[in-house]
């Protein structure tokens, strides 16, 4: 099992005792193959432009451009995690006791939730290459944010992990 995806488990641990000990759910919202194809095409086009300076310059430009863009893409990949005390979505963190209900959204429901039904105060962690997601309502009277809308490839597992975590807090 990779570090990228730790599914919900009944014990709430990842089995390693390492940095993710106690994590009930972990998902990296990594780029789809289509995004990687576009990145490769863009790097190729940069290399093509620099071919006028010679084949070595073209290949070097392609390689450097691809590595830089890939590094940025990987570095900026957000993580969604349900831990023993916190729910983390990208750069946002909230204690589990402040969470309300969570609902799994399929592609069409996610489109509507992120469009016509969107509350401007909501926290968004959306990735265009991930069609499904989760809406998590907040029960924090001091926070004007009504809910978090988060992309997820496994929304049902995320909702189950959130519900399990809320029951244990």
XYZ file of N, CA, C and O in Angstrom:
676
model
N 0.856 -1.176 0.000
C 0.000 0.000 0.000
C 0.896 1.232 0.000
O 1.839 1.338 0.759
N 0.596 2.171 -0.842
C 1.416 3.366 -0.933
C 1.005 4.380 0.121
O -0.080 4.326 0.689
N 1.898 5.320 0.364
C 1.641 6.417 1.283
C 0.526 7.313 0.762
O -0.125 8.024 1.519
N 0.274 7.258 -0.541
C -0.711 8.146 -1.162
C -2.133 7.839 -0.737
O -2.942 8.735 -0.602
N -2.442 6.588 -0.517
C -3.821 6.230 -0.200
C -3.864 5.223 0.934
O -3.518 4.066 0.759
N -4.282 5.691 2.086
C -4.486 4.807 3.217
C -5.982 4.763 3.459
O -6.570 5.752 3.868
N -6.634 3.642 3.145
C -8.079 3.581 3.298
C -8.487 3.557 4.764
O -7.673 3.332 5.644
N -9.757 3.774 4.976
C -10.298 3.704 6.325
C -10.072 2.303 6.877
O -10.181 1.322 6.166
N -9.725 2.239 8.157
C -9.528 0.934 8.779
C -10.240 0.922 10.119
O -10.384 1.949 10.759
N -10.680 -0.249 10.567
C -11.417 -0.307 11.816
C -10.581 0.106 13.022
O -11.089 0.617 13.977
N -9.266 -0.099 12.971
C -8.432 0.227 14.114
C -7.993 1.675 14.105
O -7.532 2.184 15.108
N -8.084 2.335 12.959
C -7.676 3.731 12.885
C -6.183 3.909 12.733
O -5.663 4.985 12.961
N -5.461 2.860 12.359
C -4.025 2.995 12.140
C -3.688 2.483 10.760
O -4.441 1.754 10.139
N -2.518 2.867 10.311
C -2.092 2.416 8.992
C -1.250 1.156 9.071
O -0.758 0.673 8.071
N -1.033 0.634 10.279
C -0.305 -0.611 10.437
C 1.198 -0.465 10.461
O 1.910 -1.429 10.642
N 1.724 0.734 10.292
C 3.169 0.910 10.257
C 3.708 1.518 11.533
O 4.889 1.418 11.804
N 2.865 2.208 12.297
C 3.341 2.902 13.482
C 4.169 4.117 13.123
O 4.784 4.733 13.964
N 4.206 4.472 11.837
C 5.013 5.587 11.350
C 4.284 6.908 11.452
O 3.435 7.113 12.321
N 4.605 7.824 10.532
C 4.066 9.177 10.608
C 2.558 9.248 10.432
O 1.952 10.234 10.784
N 1.939 8.205 9.890
C 0.495 8.233 9.662
C -0.257 7.396 10.695
O -1.402 7.028 10.485
N 0.406 7.073 11.797
C -0.241 6.277 12.828
C -1.475 7.013 13.345
O -1.413 8.184 13.661
N -2.583 6.308 13.391
C -3.829 6.915 13.829
C -4.654 7.489 12.701
O -5.774 7.925 12.919
N -4.137 7.490 11.504
C -4.863 8.028 10.360
C -5.947 7.047 9.943
O -5.696 5.868 9.746
N -7.172 7.556 9.826
C -8.302 6.722 9.424
C -8.477 6.713 7.908
O -9.021 5.780 7.351
N -8.045 7.783 7.269
C -8.206 7.909 5.813
C -7.159 8.896 5.329
O -6.901 9.910 5.977
N -6.559 8.609 4.194
C -5.589 9.520 3.582
C -5.677 9.350 2.078
O -5.643 8.236 1.569
N -5.764 10.486 1.383
C -5.847 10.465 -0.082
C -5.104 11.666 -0.635
O -5.332 12.794 -0.212
N -4.214 11.410 -1.562
C -3.563 12.498 -2.294
C -4.385 12.760 -3.541
O -4.721 11.837 -4.267
N -4.713 14.021 -3.776
C -5.503 14.389 -4.949
C -4.560 14.622 -6.129
O -4.490 15.705 -6.698
N -3.842 13.573 -6.481
C -2.824 13.657 -7.531
C -3.444 13.824 -8.912
O -4.608 13.509 -9.136
N -2.627 14.311 -9.805
C -3.071 14.600 -11.167
C -3.414 13.324 -11.931
O -2.827 12.271 -11.711
N -4.348 13.473 -12.844
C -4.774 12.354 -13.686
C -3.770 12.145 -14.828
O -2.940 13.013 -15.104
N -3.863 11.015 -15.509
C -2.997 10.796 -16.671
C -3.148 11.892 -17.733
O -2.177 12.258 -18.395
N -4.343 12.428 -17.890
C -4.552 13.506 -18.859
C -3.753 14.752 -18.526
O -3.219 15.434 -19.410
N -3.667 15.080 -17.257
C -2.877 16.246 -16.831
C -1.405 15.999 -17.125
O -0.698 16.894 -17.601
N -0.946 14.776 -16.858
C 0.458 14.459 -17.152
C 0.731 14.518 -18.661
O 1.816 14.934 -19.086
N -0.244 14.111 -19.466
C -0.079 14.185 -20.927
C 0.037 15.634 -21.376
O 0.881 15.973 -22.219
N -0.787 16.510 -20.823
C -0.727 17.933 -21.172
C 0.610 18.522 -20.729
O 1.241 19.298 -21.467
N 1.057 18.159 -19.552
C 2.356 18.627 -19.066
C 3.472 18.195 -20.015
O 4.340 18.984 -20.369
N 3.427 16.946 -20.451
C 4.441 16.433 -21.380
C 4.381 17.160 -22.714
O 5.414 17.520 -23.290
N 3.175 17.410 -23.209
C 3.015 18.147 -24.469
C 3.578 19.561 -24.345
O 4.269 20.041 -25.250
N 3.297 20.226 -23.235
C 3.820 21.582 -23.039
C 5.346 21.584 -23.009
O 5.996 22.435 -23.631
N 5.941 20.624 -22.301
C 7.396 20.531 -22.244
C 7.968 20.242 -23.627
O 8.999 20.801 -24.025
N 7.281 19.390 -24.387
C 7.709 19.090 -25.754
C 7.702 20.351 -26.614
O 8.638 20.600 -27.386
N 6.648 21.156 -26.480
C 6.559 22.387 -27.268
C 7.668 23.373 -26.893
O 8.236 24.033 -27.767
N 8.001 23.463 -25.610
C 9.122 24.308 -25.205
C 10.414 23.794 -25.837
O 11.236 24.573 -26.317
N 10.601 22.468 -25.808
C 11.786 21.880 -26.420
C 11.827 22.116 -27.913
O 12.882 22.385 -28.494
N 10.662 22.045 -28.560
C 10.574 22.273 -30.005
C 10.996 23.698 -30.367
O 11.730 23.907 -31.335
N 10.564 24.656 -29.575
C 10.930 26.058 -29.824
C 12.445 26.245 -29.706
O 13.056 26.972 -30.488
N 13.057 25.561 -28.738
C 14.493 25.751 -28.532
C 15.349 24.888 -29.461
O 16.577 24.980 -29.412
N 14.737 24.091 -30.340
C 15.499 23.304 -31.318
C 16.297 24.183 -32.279
O 17.285 23.740 -32.848
N 15.864 25.416 -32.433
C 16.596 26.340 -33.324
C 18.025 26.553 -32.844
O 18.903 26.923 -33.625
N 18.248 26.330 -31.548
C 19.605 26.485 -30.990
C 20.390 25.180 -31.065
O 21.531 25.122 -30.638
N 19.755 24.131 -31.570
C 20.428 22.847 -31.721
C 19.679 21.736 -31.016
O 18.862 21.985 -30.116
N 19.933 20.488 -31.420
C 19.216 19.356 -30.835
C 19.472 19.181 -29.335
O 18.583 18.820 -28.584
N 20.690 19.461 -28.912
C 20.997 19.337 -27.485
C 20.181 20.325 -26.665
O 19.635 19.983 -25.606
N 20.069 21.544 -27.155
C 19.286 22.564 -26.454
C 17.808 22.171 -26.409
O 17.136 22.371 -25.396
N 17.307 21.596 -27.503
C 15.910 21.171 -27.534
C 15.618 20.079 -26.533
O 14.634 20.144 -25.788
N 16.477 19.071 -26.491
C 16.281 17.959 -25.561
C 16.444 18.443 -24.113
O 15.662 18.081 -23.226
N 17.454 19.276 -23.882
C 17.689 19.790 -22.531
C 16.518 20.655 -22.070
O 16.079 20.556 -20.919
N 16.004 21.485 -22.957
C 14.863 22.329 -22.600
C 13.649 21.478 -22.278
O 12.937 21.735 -21.300
N 13.400 20.459 -23.100
C 12.283 19.545 -22.822
C 12.439 18.912 -21.437
O 11.514 18.927 -20.619
N 13.625 18.364 -21.173
C 13.852 17.646 -19.910
C 13.726 18.576 -18.708
O 13.040 18.249 -17.731
N 14.358 19.729 -18.774
C 14.315 20.664 -17.648
C 12.895 21.186 -17.431
O 12.413 21.245 -16.293
N 12.215 21.525 -18.507
C 10.835 22.024 -18.393
C 9.931 20.957 -17.798
O 9.140 21.231 -16.890
N 10.041 19.727 -18.293
C 9.190 18.653 -17.785
C 9.457 18.408 -16.308
O 8.527 18.285 -15.511
N 10.741 18.345 -15.931
C 11.081 18.089 -14.532
C 10.603 19.214 -13.619
O 10.083 18.947 -12.523
N 10.748 20.448 -14.045
C 10.284 21.574 -13.229
C 8.765 21.560 -13.061
O 8.252 21.699 -11.944
N 8.049 21.384 -14.160
C 6.585 21.376 -14.076
C 6.082 20.168 -13.290
O 5.136 20.284 -12.503
N 6.700 19.015 -13.486
C 6.293 17.817 -12.747
C 6.575 18.004 -11.252
O 5.751 17.635 -10.409
N 7.709 18.571 -10.927
C 8.039 18.831 -9.524
C 7.040 19.768 -8.869
O 6.600 19.533 -7.733
N 6.658 20.815 -9.578
C 5.663 21.752 -9.047
C 4.325 21.049 -8.867
O 3.664 21.199 -7.836
N 3.919 20.278 -9.854
C 2.640 19.570 -9.787
C 2.608 18.599 -8.609
O 1.631 18.549 -7.854
N 3.671 17.849 -8.418
C 3.731 16.894 -7.310
C 3.786 17.632 -5.977
O 3.100 17.277 -5.019
N 4.580 18.684 -5.908
C 4.727 19.441 -4.654
C 3.421 20.102 -4.225
O 3.138 20.221 -3.044
N 2.611 20.527 -5.183
C 1.365 21.221 -4.870
C 0.164 20.281 -4.753
O -0.961 20.751 -4.624
N 0.393 18.973 -4.789
C -0.695 18.009 -4.665
C -1.236 18.030 -3.243
O -0.512 17.739 -2.295
N -2.514 18.381 -3.077
C -3.069 18.428 -1.717
C -3.398 17.037 -1.192
O -3.594 16.091 -1.954
N -3.471 16.943 0.127
C -3.795 15.697 0.809
C -5.080 15.901 1.608
O -5.275 16.935 2.233
N -5.942 14.903 1.564
C -7.145 14.863 2.397
C -6.906 13.755 3.409
O -6.587 12.627 3.033
N -7.066 14.090 4.701
C -6.730 13.134 5.735
C -7.689 13.264 6.916
O -7.997 14.359 7.354
N -8.119 12.118 7.411
C -8.911 12.059 8.641
C -8.010 11.414 9.679
O -7.685 10.235 9.585
N -7.584 12.214 10.649
C -6.701 11.719 11.703
C -7.463 11.479 12.987
O -8.693 11.563 13.025
N -6.741 11.206 14.059
C -7.404 10.928 15.331
C -8.099 12.145 15.939
O -9.052 12.001 16.698
N -7.644 13.350 15.589
C -8.229 14.558 16.167
C -8.623 15.606 15.136
O -9.410 16.495 15.447
N -8.037 15.540 13.940
C -8.232 16.584 12.937
C -8.693 16.015 11.608
O -8.344 14.892 11.240
N -9.419 16.851 10.891
C -9.731 16.604 9.481
C -8.914 17.613 8.701
O -8.989 18.819 8.957
N -8.106 17.135 7.778
C -7.212 17.977 6.997
C -7.597 17.870 5.533
O -7.757 16.773 5.002
N -7.743 19.029 4.894
C -8.033 19.072 3.459
C -7.157 20.165 2.856
O -7.448 21.356 2.999
N -6.064 19.750 2.226
C -5.126 20.738 1.707
C -4.480 21.471 2.868
O -3.974 20.874 3.802
N -4.553 22.797 2.835
C -3.965 23.599 3.903
C -4.908 23.860 5.064
O -4.526 24.492 6.044
N -6.134 23.400 4.972
C -7.122 23.651 6.025
C -7.183 22.485 7.002
O -7.097 21.324 6.608
N -7.355 22.829 8.270
C -7.467 21.821 9.321
C -8.614 22.210 10.244
O -8.789 23.379 10.549
N -9.336 21.212 10.721
C -10.424 21.479 11.655
C -10.533 20.304 12.625
O -10.406 19.143 12.216
N -10.735 20.598 13.911
C -10.936 19.504 14.869
C -12.197 18.712 14.526
O -13.205 19.269 14.079
N -12.147 17.423 14.748
C -13.255 16.545 14.382
C -14.548 16.887 15.112
O -15.634 16.716 14.563
N -14.459 17.408 16.337
C -15.684 17.702 17.087
C -16.466 18.883 16.508
O -17.610 19.099 16.877
N -15.863 19.618 15.574
C -16.556 20.744 14.939
C -17.202 20.360 13.613
O -17.771 21.211 12.926
N -17.114 19.087 13.235
C -17.700 18.632 11.976
C -19.157 18.246 12.166
O -19.529 17.655 13.174
N -19.949 18.577 11.164
C -21.339 18.134 11.110
C -21.430 16.920 10.216
O -20.495 16.113 10.128
N -22.517 16.820 9.497
C -22.713 15.673 8.617
C -21.844 15.786 7.374
O -21.484 16.882 6.942
N -21.549 14.640 6.800
C -20.778 14.572 5.557
C -21.600 13.788 4.548
O -22.251 12.804 4.909
N -21.572 14.237 3.302
C -22.322 13.535 2.261
C -21.447 13.298 1.041
O -20.698 14.161 0.615
N -21.564 12.099 0.514
C -20.851 11.701 -0.688
C -21.573 12.272 -1.899
O -22.798 12.240 -1.973
N -20.807 12.809 -2.852
C -21.388 13.412 -4.047
C -20.817 12.745 -5.296
O -19.599 12.649 -5.447
N -21.705 12.306 -6.184
C -21.242 11.756 -7.461
C -20.917 12.923 -8.398
O -20.996 14.084 -8.017
N -20.559 12.623 -9.629
C -20.112 13.652 -10.569
C -21.172 14.733 -10.794
O -20.866 15.933 -10.775
N -22.410 14.348 -11.006
C -23.466 15.330 -11.260
C -23.768 16.157 -10.012
O -23.921 17.379 -10.086
N -23.846 15.502 -8.866
C -24.087 16.232 -7.617
C -22.937 17.197 -7.318
O -23.163 18.303 -6.835
N -21.729 16.789 -7.621
C -20.562 17.639 -7.399
C -20.599 18.854 -8.320
O -20.272 19.965 -7.907
N -21.026 18.639 -9.565
C -21.133 19.745 -10.508
C -22.128 20.791 -10.008
O -21.867 21.983 -10.029
N -23.260 20.334 -9.520
C -24.290 21.237 -9.005
C -23.808 21.915 -7.719
O -23.983 23.116 -7.533
N -23.177 21.134 -6.826
C -22.691 21.686 -5.555
C -21.614 22.742 -5.780
O -21.531 23.714 -5.033
N -20.797 22.561 -6.802
C -19.728 23.511 -7.090
C -20.147 24.618 -8.037
O -19.355 25.499 -8.356
N -21.409 24.589 -8.474
C -21.907 25.601 -9.405
C -23.114 26.312 -8.851
O -22.989 27.174 -7.979
N -24.317 25.936 -9.315
C -25.529 26.660 -8.931
C -25.810 26.702 -7.430
O -26.325 27.677 -6.920
N -25.461 25.648 -6.694
C -25.753 25.597 -5.262
C -24.624 26.121 -4.386
O -24.750 26.147 -3.169
N -23.526 26.528 -4.962
C -22.339 26.896 -4.185
C -22.587 28.109 -3.302
O -23.098 29.132 -3.748
N -22.221 27.979 -2.036
C -22.238 29.093 -1.093
C -20.853 29.736 -1.161
O -19.841 29.052 -1.001
N -20.811 31.024 -1.377
C -19.534 31.727 -1.540
C -18.651 31.634 -0.295
O -17.442 31.850 -0.377
N -19.219 31.310 0.834
C -18.439 31.211 2.075
C -17.807 29.836 2.264
O -17.029 29.642 3.192
N -18.137 28.880 1.424
C -17.653 27.500 1.576
C -16.149 27.422 1.306
O -15.598 28.163 0.499
N -15.502 26.483 1.991
C -14.105 26.182 1.713
C -14.082 25.161 0.585
O -14.782 24.146 0.638
N -13.284 25.421 -0.444
C -13.230 24.546 -1.612
C -11.841 23.940 -1.782
O -10.835 24.638 -1.726
N -11.812 22.654 -1.996
C -10.599 21.959 -2.401
C -11.010 21.083 -3.575
O -11.352 19.912 -3.420
N -11.030 21.700 -4.743
C -11.540 21.036 -5.946
C -10.420 20.806 -6.942
O -9.562 21.668 -7.136
N -10.466 19.664 -7.578
C -9.550 19.334 -8.662
C -10.391 18.921 -9.849
O -11.214 18.004 -9.746
N -10.211 19.585 -10.974
C -11.021 19.348 -12.164
C -10.940 17.937 -12.701
O -11.852 17.471 -13.370
N -9.865 17.237 -12.428
C -9.700 15.883 -12.941
C -10.306 14.834 -12.004
O -10.249 13.654 -12.287
N -10.881 15.269 -10.888
C -11.571 14.358 -9.966
C -13.026 14.803 -9.922
O -13.340 15.868 -9.415
N -13.906 14.001 -10.452
C -15.300 14.407 -10.628
C -16.161 14.257 -9.368
O -17.093 15.000 -9.180
N -15.892 13.272 -8.529
C -16.719 13.043 -7.332
C -16.118 13.772 -6.138
O -14.999 14.287 -6.199
N -16.878 13.801 -5.053
C -16.371 14.495 -3.878
C -17.259 14.350 -2.670
O -18.169 13.512 -2.625
N -17.000 15.194 -1.680
C -17.686 15.149 -0.398
C -18.000 16.581 0.038
O -17.188 17.484 -0.152
N -19.190 16.747 0.613
C -19.551 18.016 1.252
C -19.612 17.728 2.756
O -20.381 16.871 3.188
N -18.822 18.456 3.520
C -18.768 18.273 4.968
C -19.289 19.551 5.612
O -18.677 20.612 5.483
N -20.412 19.443 6.295
C -20.998 20.591 6.988
C -20.258 20.817 8.298
O -19.772 19.866 8.921
N -20.152 22.077 8.707
C -19.450 22.418 9.934
C -20.440 22.803 11.026
O -21.461 23.434 10.749
N -20.101 22.455 12.263
C -20.894 22.824 13.437
C -20.077 23.736 14.337
O -19.950 23.498 15.544
N -19.510 24.766 13.763
C -18.702 25.722 14.516
C -19.401 27.076 14.479
O -19.405 27.749 13.441
N -20.018 27.503 15.590
C -20.747 28.772 15.585
C -19.857 29.993 15.351
O -20.334 31.042 14.931
N -18.555 29.855 15.565
C -17.633 30.977 15.388
C -17.073 31.074 13.965
O -16.417 32.041 13.631
N -17.334 30.064 13.160
C -16.799 30.021 11.796
C -17.929 30.299 10.810
O -18.932 29.591 10.794
N -17.773 31.316 9.956
C -18.824 31.607 8.981
C -18.883 30.618 7.814
O -19.804 30.653 7.016
N -17.899 29.726 7.738
C -17.867 28.736 6.661
C -18.948 27.685 6.906
O -18.896 26.977 7.903
N -19.923 27.555 5.998
C -21.002 26.588 6.239
C -20.585 25.134 5.984
O -21.076 24.228 6.647
N -19.692 24.928 5.021
C -19.282 23.565 4.688
C -17.987 23.593 3.902
O -17.554 24.642 3.411
N -17.377 22.415 3.804
C -16.216 22.207 2.947
C -16.675 21.347 1.783
O -17.364 20.345 1.978
N -16.277 21.713 0.577
C -16.546 20.926 -0.621
C -15.198 20.433 -1.141
O -14.345 21.241 -1.523
N -15.025 19.116 -1.127
C -13.717 18.525 -1.367
C -13.797 17.447 -2.438
O -14.645 16.559 -2.368
N -12.917 17.517 -3.415
C -12.808 16.456 -4.413
C -12.259 15.197 -3.747
O -11.396 15.270 -2.875
N -12.757 14.044 -4.198
C -12.262 12.768 -3.689
C -12.560 11.682 -4.713
O -13.651 11.631 -5.263
N -11.600 10.805 -4.925
C -11.824 9.660 -5.818
C -12.622 8.565 -5.112
O -13.198 7.704 -5.756
N -12.621 8.582 -3.777
C -13.323 7.573 -2.984
C -14.210 8.263 -1.940
O -13.973 8.150 -0.734
N -15.234 8.979 -2.386
C -16.038 9.764 -1.441
C -16.759 8.921 -0.391
O -16.889 9.358 0.762
N -17.210 7.733 -0.748
C -17.912 6.897 0.229
C -16.982 6.493 1.380
O -17.387 6.475 2.543
N -15.736 6.164 1.059
C -14.771 5.798 2.094
C -14.431 6.999 2.972
O -14.272 6.858 4.189
N -14.329 8.177 2.365
C -14.044 9.388 3.134
C -15.184 9.695 4.093
O -14.964 9.989 5.269
N -16.416 9.601 3.626
C -17.579 9.848 4.482
C -17.610 8.833 5.631
O -17.845 9.195 6.786
N -17.347 7.570 5.331
C -17.333 6.531 6.376
C -16.257 6.831 7.421
O -16.497 6.686 8.626
N -15.087 7.251 6.981
C -14.006 7.569 7.915
C -14.364 8.782 8.772
O -14.083 8.805 9.975
N -14.995 9.778 8.162
C -15.417 10.962 8.923
C -16.476 10.597 9.963
O -16.409 11.055 11.109
N -17.445 9.785 9.563
C -18.496 9.372 10.500
C -17.916 8.552 11.649
O -18.283 8.751 12.804
N -17.004 7.648 11.334
C -16.369 6.837 12.361
C -15.559 7.726 13.311
O -15.623 7.569 14.525
N -14.835 8.684 12.760
C -14.028 9.579 13.584
C -14.898 10.461 14.478
O -14.559 10.701 15.635
N -16.014 10.945 13.946
C -16.922 11.796 14.741
C -17.500 11.023 15.916
O -17.734 11.585 16.984
N -17.763 9.742 15.734
C -18.339 8.926 16.812
C -17.338 8.685 17.942
O -17.726 8.492 19.084
N -16.048 8.680 17.615
C -15.033 8.377 18.635
C -14.537 9.626 19.358
O -13.785 9.511 20.308
N -14.927 10.791 18.903
C -14.457 12.037 19.542
C -15.444 12.461 20.594
O -16.607 12.401 20.500
